Short mmCIF file of C-alpha atoms in Angstrom, two decimals:
data_model
loop_
_atom_site.label_atom_id
_atom_site.label_comp_id
_atom_site.label_asym_id
_atom_site.label_seq_id
_atom_site.Cartn_x
_atom_site.Cartn_y
_atom_site.Cartn_z
CA MET A 1 2.25 -1.27 -9.59
CA ALA A 2 -1.41 -0.92 -8.87
CA VAL A 3 -4.04 0.65 -6.61
CA GLY A 4 -4.09 -1.05 -3.12
CA GLN A 5 -0.20 -1.90 -3.62
CA ARG A 6 1.48 -1.19 -0.28
CA TYR A 7 5.27 0.23 0.57
CA ARG A 8 7.20 0.32 3.01
CA LYS A 9 9.88 2.73 4.12
CA SER A 10 13.17 1.83 3.20
CA ASP A 11 14.70 4.33 6.25
CA GLY A 12 14.41 1.88 9.42
CA THR A 13 10.95 4.21 10.26
CA GLY A 14 8.77 0.69 9.55
CA LEU A 15 6.37 3.51 8.21
CA VAL A 16 3.76 1.47 5.57
CA PHE A 17 2.24 3.06 2.52
CA GLU A 18 -0.67 2.44 0.33
CA VAL A 19 -1.56 3.35 -3.30
CA VAL A 20 -4.73 5.08 -2.98
CA GLU A 21 -4.90 6.23 -6.95
CA LEU A 22 -1.87 6.07 -10.12
CA MET A 23 -2.12 9.96 -11.97
CA ASN A 24 -0.12 11.04 -14.60
CA GLY A 25 1.72 14.37 -13.82
CA SER A 26 3.10 16.50 -15.98
CA ASN A 27 3.69 13.17 -18.57
CA LEU A 28 5.58 11.80 -15.25
CA PRO A 29 3.62 8.72 -13.42
CA HIS A 30 2.74 9.46 -10.01
CA ALA A 31 1.05 7.87 -6.87
CA ARG A 32 -0.95 9.42 -4.49
CA ILE A 33 0.06 6.83 -1.70
CA VAL A 34 -1.88 6.88 2.21
CA GLN A 35 0.01 5.95 5.11
CA VAL A 36 -1.69 2.75 6.68
CA ASN A 37 -2.05 3.57 10.46
CA ASN A 38 -2.52 7.04 9.90
CA ARG A 39 -5.15 7.84 6.81
CA THR A 40 -4.56 11.31 7.35
CA GLU A 41 -1.20 11.31 6.05
CA TYR A 42 -1.27 11.35 2.35
CA ARG A 43 1.89 11.81 -0.35
CA VAL A 44 1.74 12.49 -4.17
CA ILE A 45 5.53 10.32 -5.49
CA ALA A 46 6.82 9.61 -8.69
CA LEU A 47 6.14 6.26 -9.65
CA SER A 48 10.76 6.30 -10.28
CA ALA A 49 10.81 7.57 -6.34
CA LEU A 50 8.57 4.56 -5.12
CA THR A 51 9.98 1.96 -6.59
CA ASP A 52 13.40 2.96 -5.95
CA ARG A 53 14.52 0.22 -3.21
CA GLN A 54 17.11 2.81 -1.40
CA HIS A 55 13.62 4.94 -1.01
CA TYR A 56 10.55 2.31 -0.63
CA GLU A 57 10.12 -1.85 -0.62
CA VAL A 58 7.28 -3.78 -1.37
CA ALA A 59 5.38 -4.74 1.93
CA VAL A 60 4.53 -8.09 1.29
CA GLU A 61 3.18 -9.52 4.35
CA ALA A 62 0.50 -6.30 3.75
CA ALA A 63 0.67 -6.41 0.12
CA LEU A 64 -3.51 -6.62 -0.21
CA PRO A 65 -6.15 -3.41 0.36
CA ALA A 66 -7.35 -2.83 3.65
CA ALA A 67 -10.53 -3.19 1.90
CA THR A 68 -10.07 -6.93 0.93
CA ALA A 69 -8.69 -7.69 4.54
CA ALA A 70 -11.26 -9.30 6.29
CA PRO A 71 -11.50 -11.29 9.53
CA LEU A 72 -11.53 -15.16 9.58
CA ARG A 73 -15.15 -16.37 9.43
CA LEU A 74 -15.18 -20.06 10.75
CA MET A 75 -18.04 -22.14 9.33
CA HIS A 76 -19.14 -25.23 11.35
CA ALA A 77 -19.99 -28.36 9.05
CA ALA A 78 -23.64 -29.72 9.24
CA GLY A 79 -24.18 -31.30 12.05
CA ASP A 80 -21.56 -30.73 13.86
#
């Protein structure tokens, strides 16, 4: 579990959330997550719930944090 990891709701909605902060509330590990398509939608959830496949699954194709996802820039070789 790390900041930037993305999880998809297992309820068929297709909603993807990104971990933006890890915290230890009441001595229980929690994560603050934000909906990727609506960054104003935050939730605080126990890590045990976030890693429970009945609720969320790792979004493998969307696992990179948004800050590292950059457009591909093609470079021309010298002499082209």
